[in-house]
Tab-separated table of C-alpha atoms in Angstrom:
chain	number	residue	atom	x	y	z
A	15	UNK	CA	87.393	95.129	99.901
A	16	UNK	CA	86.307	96.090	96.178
A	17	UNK	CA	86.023	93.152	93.286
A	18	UNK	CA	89.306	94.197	91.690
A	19	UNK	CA	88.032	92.713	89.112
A	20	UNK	CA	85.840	95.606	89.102
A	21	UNK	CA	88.144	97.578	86.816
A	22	UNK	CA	88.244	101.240	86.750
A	23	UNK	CA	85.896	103.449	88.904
A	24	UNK	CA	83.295	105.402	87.325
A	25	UNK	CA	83.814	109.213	86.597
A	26	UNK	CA	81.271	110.932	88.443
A	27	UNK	CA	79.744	110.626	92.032
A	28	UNK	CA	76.715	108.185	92.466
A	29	UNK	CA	73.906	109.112	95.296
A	30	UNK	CA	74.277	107.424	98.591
A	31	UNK	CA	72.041	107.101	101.159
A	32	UNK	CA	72.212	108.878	104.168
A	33	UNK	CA	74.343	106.828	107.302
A	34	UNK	CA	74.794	107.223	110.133
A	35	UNK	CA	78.651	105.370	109.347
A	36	UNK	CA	80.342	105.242	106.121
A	37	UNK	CA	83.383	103.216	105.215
A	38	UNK	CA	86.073	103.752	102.300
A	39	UNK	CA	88.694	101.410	100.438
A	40	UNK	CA	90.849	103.437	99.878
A	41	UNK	CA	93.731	102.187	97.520
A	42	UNK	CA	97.436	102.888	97.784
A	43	UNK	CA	99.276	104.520	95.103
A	44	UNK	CA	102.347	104.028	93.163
A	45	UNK	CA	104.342	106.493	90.851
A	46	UNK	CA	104.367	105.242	87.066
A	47	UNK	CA	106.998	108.015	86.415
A	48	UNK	CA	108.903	109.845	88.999
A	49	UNK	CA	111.079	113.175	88.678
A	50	UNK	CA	112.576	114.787	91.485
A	51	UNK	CA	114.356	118.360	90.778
A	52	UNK	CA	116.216	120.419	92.755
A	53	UNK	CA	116.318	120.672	96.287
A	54	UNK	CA	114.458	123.761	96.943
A	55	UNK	CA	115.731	125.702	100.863
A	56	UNK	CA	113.119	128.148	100.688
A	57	UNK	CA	110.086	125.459	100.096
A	58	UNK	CA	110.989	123.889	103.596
A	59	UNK	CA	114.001	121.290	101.540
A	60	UNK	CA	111.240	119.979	99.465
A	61	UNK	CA	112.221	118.772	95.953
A	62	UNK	CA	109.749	119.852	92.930
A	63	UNK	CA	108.784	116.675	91.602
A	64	UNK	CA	106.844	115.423	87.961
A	65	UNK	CA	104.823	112.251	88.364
A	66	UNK	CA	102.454	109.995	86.837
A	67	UNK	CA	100.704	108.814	90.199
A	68	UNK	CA	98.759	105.483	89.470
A	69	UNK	CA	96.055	103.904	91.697
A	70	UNK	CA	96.780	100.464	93.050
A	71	UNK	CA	94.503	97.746	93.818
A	72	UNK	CA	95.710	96.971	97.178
A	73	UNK	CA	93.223	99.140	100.035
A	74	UNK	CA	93.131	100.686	103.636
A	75	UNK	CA	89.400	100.210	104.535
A	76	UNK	CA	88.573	103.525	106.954
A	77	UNK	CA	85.777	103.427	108.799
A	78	UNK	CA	83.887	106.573	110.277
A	79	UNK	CA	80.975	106.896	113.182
A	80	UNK	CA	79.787	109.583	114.972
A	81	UNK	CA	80.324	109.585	118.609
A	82	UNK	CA	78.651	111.395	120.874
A	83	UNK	CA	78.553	115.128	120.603
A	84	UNK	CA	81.508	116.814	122.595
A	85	UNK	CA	83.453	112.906	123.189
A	86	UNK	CA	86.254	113.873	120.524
A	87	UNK	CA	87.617	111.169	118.065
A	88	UNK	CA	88.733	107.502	118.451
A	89	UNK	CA	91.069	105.793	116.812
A	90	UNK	CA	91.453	101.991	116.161
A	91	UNK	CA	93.646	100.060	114.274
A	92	UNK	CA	93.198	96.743	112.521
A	93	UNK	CA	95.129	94.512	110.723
A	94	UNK	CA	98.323	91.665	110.600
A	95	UNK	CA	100.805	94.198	108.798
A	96	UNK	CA	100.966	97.578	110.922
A	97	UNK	CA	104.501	98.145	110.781
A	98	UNK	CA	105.338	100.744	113.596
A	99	UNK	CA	101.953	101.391	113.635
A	100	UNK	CA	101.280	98.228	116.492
A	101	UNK	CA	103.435	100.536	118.904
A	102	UNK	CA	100.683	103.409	119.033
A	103	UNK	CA	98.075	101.144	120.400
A	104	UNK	CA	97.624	100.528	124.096
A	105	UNK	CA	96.749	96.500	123.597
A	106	UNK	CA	96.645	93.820	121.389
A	107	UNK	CA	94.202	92.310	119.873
A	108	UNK	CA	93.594	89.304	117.745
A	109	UNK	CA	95.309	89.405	114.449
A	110	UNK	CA	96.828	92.289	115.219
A	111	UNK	CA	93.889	94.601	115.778
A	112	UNK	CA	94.966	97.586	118.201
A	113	UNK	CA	91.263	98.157	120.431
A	114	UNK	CA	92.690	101.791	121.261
A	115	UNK	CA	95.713	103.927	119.901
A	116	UNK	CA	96.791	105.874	122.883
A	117	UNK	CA	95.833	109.768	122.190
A	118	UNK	CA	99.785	111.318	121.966
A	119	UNK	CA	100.277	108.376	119.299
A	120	UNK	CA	96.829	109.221	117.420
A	121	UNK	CA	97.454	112.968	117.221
A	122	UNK	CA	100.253	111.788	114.573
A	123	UNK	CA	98.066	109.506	112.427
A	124	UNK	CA	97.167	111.003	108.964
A	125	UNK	CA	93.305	110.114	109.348
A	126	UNK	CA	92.919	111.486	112.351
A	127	UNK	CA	95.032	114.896	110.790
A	128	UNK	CA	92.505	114.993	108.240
A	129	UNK	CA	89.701	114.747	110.654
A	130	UNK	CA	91.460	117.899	112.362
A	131	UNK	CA	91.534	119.727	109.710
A	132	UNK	CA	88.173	119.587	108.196
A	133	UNK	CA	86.873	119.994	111.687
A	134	UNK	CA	88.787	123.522	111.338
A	135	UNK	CA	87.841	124.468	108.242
A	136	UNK	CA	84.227	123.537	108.666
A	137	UNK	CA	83.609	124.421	111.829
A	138	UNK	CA	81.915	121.383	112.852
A	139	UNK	CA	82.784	118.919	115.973
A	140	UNK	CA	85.394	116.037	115.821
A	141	UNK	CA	83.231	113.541	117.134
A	142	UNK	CA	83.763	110.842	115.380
A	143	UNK	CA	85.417	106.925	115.907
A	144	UNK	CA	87.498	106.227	113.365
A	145	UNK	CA	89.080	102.546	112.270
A	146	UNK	CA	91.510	101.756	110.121
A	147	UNK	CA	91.927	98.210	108.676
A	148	UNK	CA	95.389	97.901	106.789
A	149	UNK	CA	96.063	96.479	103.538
A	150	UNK	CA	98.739	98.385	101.946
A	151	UNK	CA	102.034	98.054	104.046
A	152	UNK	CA	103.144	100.530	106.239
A	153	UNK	CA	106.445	102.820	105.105
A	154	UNK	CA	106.160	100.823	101.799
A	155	UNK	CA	106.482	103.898	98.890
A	156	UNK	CA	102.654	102.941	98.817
A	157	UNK	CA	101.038	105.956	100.094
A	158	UNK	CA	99.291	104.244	102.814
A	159	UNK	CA	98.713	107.109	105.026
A	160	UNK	CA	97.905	109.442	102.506
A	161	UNK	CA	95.069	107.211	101.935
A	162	UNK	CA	94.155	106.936	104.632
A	163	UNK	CA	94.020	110.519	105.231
A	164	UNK	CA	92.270	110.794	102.288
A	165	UNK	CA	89.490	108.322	103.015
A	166	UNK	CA	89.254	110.303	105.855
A	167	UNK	CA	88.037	113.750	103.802
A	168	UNK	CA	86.218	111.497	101.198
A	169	UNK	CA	84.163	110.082	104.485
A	170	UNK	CA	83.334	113.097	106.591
A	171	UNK	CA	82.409	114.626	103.147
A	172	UNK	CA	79.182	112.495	103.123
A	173	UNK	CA	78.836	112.495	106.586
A	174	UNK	CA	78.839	116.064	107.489
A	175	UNK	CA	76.742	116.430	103.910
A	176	UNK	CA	79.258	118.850	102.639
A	177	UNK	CA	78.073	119.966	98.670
A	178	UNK	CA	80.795	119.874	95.418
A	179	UNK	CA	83.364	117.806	93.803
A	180	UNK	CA	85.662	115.764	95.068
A	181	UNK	CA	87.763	118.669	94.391
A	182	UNK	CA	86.718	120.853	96.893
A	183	UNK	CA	88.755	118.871	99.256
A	184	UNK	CA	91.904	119.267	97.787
A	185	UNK	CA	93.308	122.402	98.808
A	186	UNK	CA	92.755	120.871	102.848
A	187	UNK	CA	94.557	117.361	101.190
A	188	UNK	CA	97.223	119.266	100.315
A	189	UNK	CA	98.796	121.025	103.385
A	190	UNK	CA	98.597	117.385	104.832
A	191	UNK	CA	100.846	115.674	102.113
A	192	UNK	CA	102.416	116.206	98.750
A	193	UNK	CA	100.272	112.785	97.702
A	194	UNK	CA	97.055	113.260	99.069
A	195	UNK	CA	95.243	115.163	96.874
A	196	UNK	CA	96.004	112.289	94.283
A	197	UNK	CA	94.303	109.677	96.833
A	198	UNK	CA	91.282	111.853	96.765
A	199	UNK	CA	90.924	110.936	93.453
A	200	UNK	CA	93.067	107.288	92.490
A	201	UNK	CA	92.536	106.844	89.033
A	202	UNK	CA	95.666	108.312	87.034
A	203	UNK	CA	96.654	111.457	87.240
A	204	UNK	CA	99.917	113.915	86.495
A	205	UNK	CA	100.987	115.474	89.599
A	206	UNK	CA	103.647	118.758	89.692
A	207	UNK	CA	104.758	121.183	92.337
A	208	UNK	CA	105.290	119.214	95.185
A	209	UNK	CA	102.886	116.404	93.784
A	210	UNK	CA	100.108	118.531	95.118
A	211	UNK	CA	99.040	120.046	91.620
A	212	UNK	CA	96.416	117.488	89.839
A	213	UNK	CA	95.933	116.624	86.282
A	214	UNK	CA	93.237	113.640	86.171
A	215	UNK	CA	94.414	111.523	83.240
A	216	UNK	CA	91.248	109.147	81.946
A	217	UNK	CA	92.200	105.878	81.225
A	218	UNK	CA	90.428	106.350	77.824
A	219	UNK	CA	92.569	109.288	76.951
A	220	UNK	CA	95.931	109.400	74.200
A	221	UNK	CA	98.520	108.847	77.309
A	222	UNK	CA	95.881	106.195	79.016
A	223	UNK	CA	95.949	104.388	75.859
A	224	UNK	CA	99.370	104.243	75.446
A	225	UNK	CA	100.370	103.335	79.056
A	226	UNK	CA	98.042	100.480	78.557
A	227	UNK	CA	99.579	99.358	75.263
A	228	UNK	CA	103.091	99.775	76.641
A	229	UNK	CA	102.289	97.085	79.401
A	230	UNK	CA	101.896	99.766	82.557
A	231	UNK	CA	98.262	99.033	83.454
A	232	UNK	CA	96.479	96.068	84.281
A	233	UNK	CA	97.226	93.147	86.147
A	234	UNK	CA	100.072	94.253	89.101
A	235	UNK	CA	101.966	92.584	91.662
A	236	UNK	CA	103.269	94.453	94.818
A	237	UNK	CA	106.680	93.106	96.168
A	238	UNK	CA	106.444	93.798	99.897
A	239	UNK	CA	108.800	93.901	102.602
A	240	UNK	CA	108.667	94.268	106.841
A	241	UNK	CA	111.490	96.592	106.720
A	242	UNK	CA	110.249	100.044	105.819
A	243	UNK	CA	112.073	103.209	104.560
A	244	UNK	CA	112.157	106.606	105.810
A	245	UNK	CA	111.020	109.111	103.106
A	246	UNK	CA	113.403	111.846	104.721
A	247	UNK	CA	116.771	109.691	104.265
A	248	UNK	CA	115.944	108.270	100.506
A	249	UNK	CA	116.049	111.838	99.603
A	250	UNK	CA	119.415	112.238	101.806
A	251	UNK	CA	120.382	109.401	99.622
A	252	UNK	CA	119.135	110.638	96.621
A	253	UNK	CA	121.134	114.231	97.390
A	254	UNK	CA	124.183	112.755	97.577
A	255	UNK	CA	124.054	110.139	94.359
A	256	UNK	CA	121.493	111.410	92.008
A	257	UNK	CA	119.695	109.022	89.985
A	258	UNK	CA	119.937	106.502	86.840
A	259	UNK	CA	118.755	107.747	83.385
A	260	UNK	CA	117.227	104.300	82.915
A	261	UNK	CA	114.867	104.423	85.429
A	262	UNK	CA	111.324	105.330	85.338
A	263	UNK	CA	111.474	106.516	89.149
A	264	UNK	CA	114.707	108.904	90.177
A	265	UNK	CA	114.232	107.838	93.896
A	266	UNK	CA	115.123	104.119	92.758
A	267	UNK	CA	118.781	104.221	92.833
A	268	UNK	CA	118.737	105.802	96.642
A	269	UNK	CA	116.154	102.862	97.939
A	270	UNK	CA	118.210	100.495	96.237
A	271	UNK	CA	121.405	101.621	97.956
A	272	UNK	CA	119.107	101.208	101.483
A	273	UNK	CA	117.764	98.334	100.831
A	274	UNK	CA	119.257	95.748	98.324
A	275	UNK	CA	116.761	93.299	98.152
A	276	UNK	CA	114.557	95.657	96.282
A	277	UNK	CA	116.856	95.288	93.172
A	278	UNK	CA	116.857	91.698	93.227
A	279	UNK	CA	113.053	91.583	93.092
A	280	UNK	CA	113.185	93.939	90.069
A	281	UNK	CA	115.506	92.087	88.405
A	282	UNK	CA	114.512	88.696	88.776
A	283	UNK	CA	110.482	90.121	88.022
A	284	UNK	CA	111.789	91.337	84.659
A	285	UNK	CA	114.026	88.252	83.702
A	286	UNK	CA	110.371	85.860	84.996
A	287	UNK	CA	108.617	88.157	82.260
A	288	UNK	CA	107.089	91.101	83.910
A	289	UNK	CA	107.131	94.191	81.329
A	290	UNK	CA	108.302	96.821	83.694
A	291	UNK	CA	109.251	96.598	87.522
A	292	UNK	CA	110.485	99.323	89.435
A	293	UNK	CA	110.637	101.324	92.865
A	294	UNK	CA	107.703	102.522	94.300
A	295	UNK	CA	108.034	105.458	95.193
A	296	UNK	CA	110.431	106.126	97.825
A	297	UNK	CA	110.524	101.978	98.305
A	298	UNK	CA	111.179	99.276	99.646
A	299	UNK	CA	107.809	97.702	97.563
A	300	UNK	CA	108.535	97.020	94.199
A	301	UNK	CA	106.162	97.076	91.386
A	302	UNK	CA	105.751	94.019	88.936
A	303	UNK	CA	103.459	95.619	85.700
A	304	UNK	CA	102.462	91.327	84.181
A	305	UNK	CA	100.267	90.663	81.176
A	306	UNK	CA	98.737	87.798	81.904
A	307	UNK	CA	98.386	85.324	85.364
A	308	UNK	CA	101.021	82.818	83.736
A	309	UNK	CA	103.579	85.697	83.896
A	310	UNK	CA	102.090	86.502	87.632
A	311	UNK	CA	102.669	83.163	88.397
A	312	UNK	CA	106.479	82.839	87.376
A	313	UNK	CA	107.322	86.344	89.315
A	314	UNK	CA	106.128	85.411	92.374
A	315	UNK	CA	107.152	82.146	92.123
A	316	UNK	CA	110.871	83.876	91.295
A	317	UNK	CA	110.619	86.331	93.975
A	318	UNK	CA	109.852	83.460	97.144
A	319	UNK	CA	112.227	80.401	95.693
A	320	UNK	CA	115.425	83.754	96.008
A	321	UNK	CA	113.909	85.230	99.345
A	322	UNK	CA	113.136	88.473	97.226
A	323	UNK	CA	110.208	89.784	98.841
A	324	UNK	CA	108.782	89.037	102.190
A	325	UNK	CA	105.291	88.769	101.018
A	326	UNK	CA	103.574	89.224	96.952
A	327	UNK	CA	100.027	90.814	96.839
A	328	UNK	CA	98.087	90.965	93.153
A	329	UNK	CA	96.576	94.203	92.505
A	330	UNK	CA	94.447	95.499	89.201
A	331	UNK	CA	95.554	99.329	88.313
A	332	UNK	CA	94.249	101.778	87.957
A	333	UNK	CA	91.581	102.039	90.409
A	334	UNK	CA	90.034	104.668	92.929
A	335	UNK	CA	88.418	105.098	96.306
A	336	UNK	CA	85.193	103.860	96.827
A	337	UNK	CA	82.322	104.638	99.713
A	338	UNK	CA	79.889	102.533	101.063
A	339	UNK	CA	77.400	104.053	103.085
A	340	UNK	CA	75.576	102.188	105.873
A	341	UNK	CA	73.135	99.950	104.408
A	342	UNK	CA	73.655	100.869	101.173
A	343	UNK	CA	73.708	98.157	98.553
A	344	UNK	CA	75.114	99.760	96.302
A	345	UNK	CA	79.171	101.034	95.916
A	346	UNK	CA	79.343	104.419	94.875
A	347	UNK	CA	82.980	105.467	93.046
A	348	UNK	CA	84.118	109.010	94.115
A	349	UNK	CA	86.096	109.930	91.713
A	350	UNK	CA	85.876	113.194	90.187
């Protein structure tokens, strides 16, 4: 995984070796500001949202190798938190690892979606083995397929030596998932439409200033939880009740009715010192903004002694994807 003490990636793409395998960290995100409008029949029942989509130091690590030409894709996934994930695979493996995901599960996954769809749109093969090592919690308000999905595009980029910006990608990102042109990019960024339209916001600009100086950025703790939330009934929830003025995410008030424990965690972050805490997203994981590792300290000290959270994970925000090719030495930040 990257240093997160690393800070924020670098603006512009550095040169990478060739590979013959790349891999990708791919962070999750979390939505500093969150407006959902009107529920919209002819757009399929999607909502028009406003964000302010922030990347979060905790990572997906996607993996990508080309198999054999005409073998199709793999998929394989790792990890001790998979959620509903475990059920796709066809056997355990030690802590948690999945050897195989059977092929009606894969079809499903976002990474291997991704794959699909640049393998349409470019013409070329989908022979490739891809692995998926989970950090950020599954059906956590985290965006943990979405980057993995985008990891996916990022990867097959270099491999398939495809020329342009990052940005090139996003119009295939975004007929995969509101989020995902945002995990292209991590970083900070103002998303509207469905999410799927892109403003890149530096960190050095007026508004990264500010969210900085207001407490938002920095040092981050992730409240996480083994239930997960379907995206699909928070908005039933949110249809019926609305939300609260006072929040920073209009979601919040529906994952709070579905899942209590959320709310404590916010409110007992706040009262240990954290400057903001809120929903992320459509929940459960809550989002702990701390100055300092005292104040880190007392929430998730706060959050185990009540029961709060089932697990705490320290993150650094904002941060974006990074690649590693195959023997390269050096990290190269894709964000453009």
């Amino acid at each position: 995984m990257p240093d997160p003490t690393a800070g924020f990636p670098a603006s512009t793409t550095t040169s990478l070796p060739d590979a013959a395998s790349v891999r990708i960290d791919c962070p999750a995100k979390t939505n500093m500001m969150l407006r959902v409008g009107r529920e919209r029949t002819e757009a399929r029942n999607r909502h028009r949202l406003e964000t302010l989509y922030c990347g979060i130091g905790v990572y997906d690590t996607v993996t990508l190798r080309p198999r054999r030409p005409g073998s199709g894709y793999t998929l394989t996934l790792e990890g001790e938190h998979l959620g509903d994930l475990a059920e796709a695979g066809t056997g355990a493996g030690p802590g948690g690892a999945k050897p195989t995901v059977d092929p009606a599960h894969a079809i499903e996954n976002h990474a291997v979606r991704a794959l699909l769809a640049m393998s349409d749109a470019y013409a070329i093969p989908p022979d490739i083995a891809i692995t998926i090592s989970k950090g950020i919690p599954v059906g956590a308000g985290l965006g943990g397929g979405s980057a993995d999905a985008a990891g996916t595009l990022l990867g097959l980029k270099h491999m398939w030596g495809l020329a342009g910006p990052t940005s090139i990608l996003e119009p295939i990102a975004s007929q995969l998932g509101a989020d995902m042109p945002f995990c292209l990019h991590g970083g900070l960024a103002i998303g509207t439409g469905f999410g799927q339209r892109l403003r890149i916001v530096e960190e050095s600009s007026e508004l990264g200033n500010k969210l900085r100086a207001e407490g938002f950025l920095g040092e981050t703790l992730v409240g996480a939880y083994r239930t997960q939330l379907s995206t699909a009934e928070v908005y039933g929830v949110f249809d019926r009740l609305g939300s609260d003025p006072g929040d920073v995410n209009d979601l919040q008030r529906a994952a709070l009715q579905l899942h209590p424990r959320s709310g404590v965690a916010i409110a007992l972050a706040l009262s240990a010192g954290a400057t903001h805490a809120f929903v992320s997203g459509s929940g459960p994981s809550v989002i702990a903004c701390v100055k300092d590792g005292d104040v880190s300290a007392a929430v998730q000290e706060a959050w185990h002694r009540h029961g709060a959270v089932d697990r705490s994970i320290r993150a650094l925000s904002p941060v974006g994807p990074v690649l590693r090719a195959a023997g390269a030495i050096a990290n190269a930040s894709v964000r453009q």
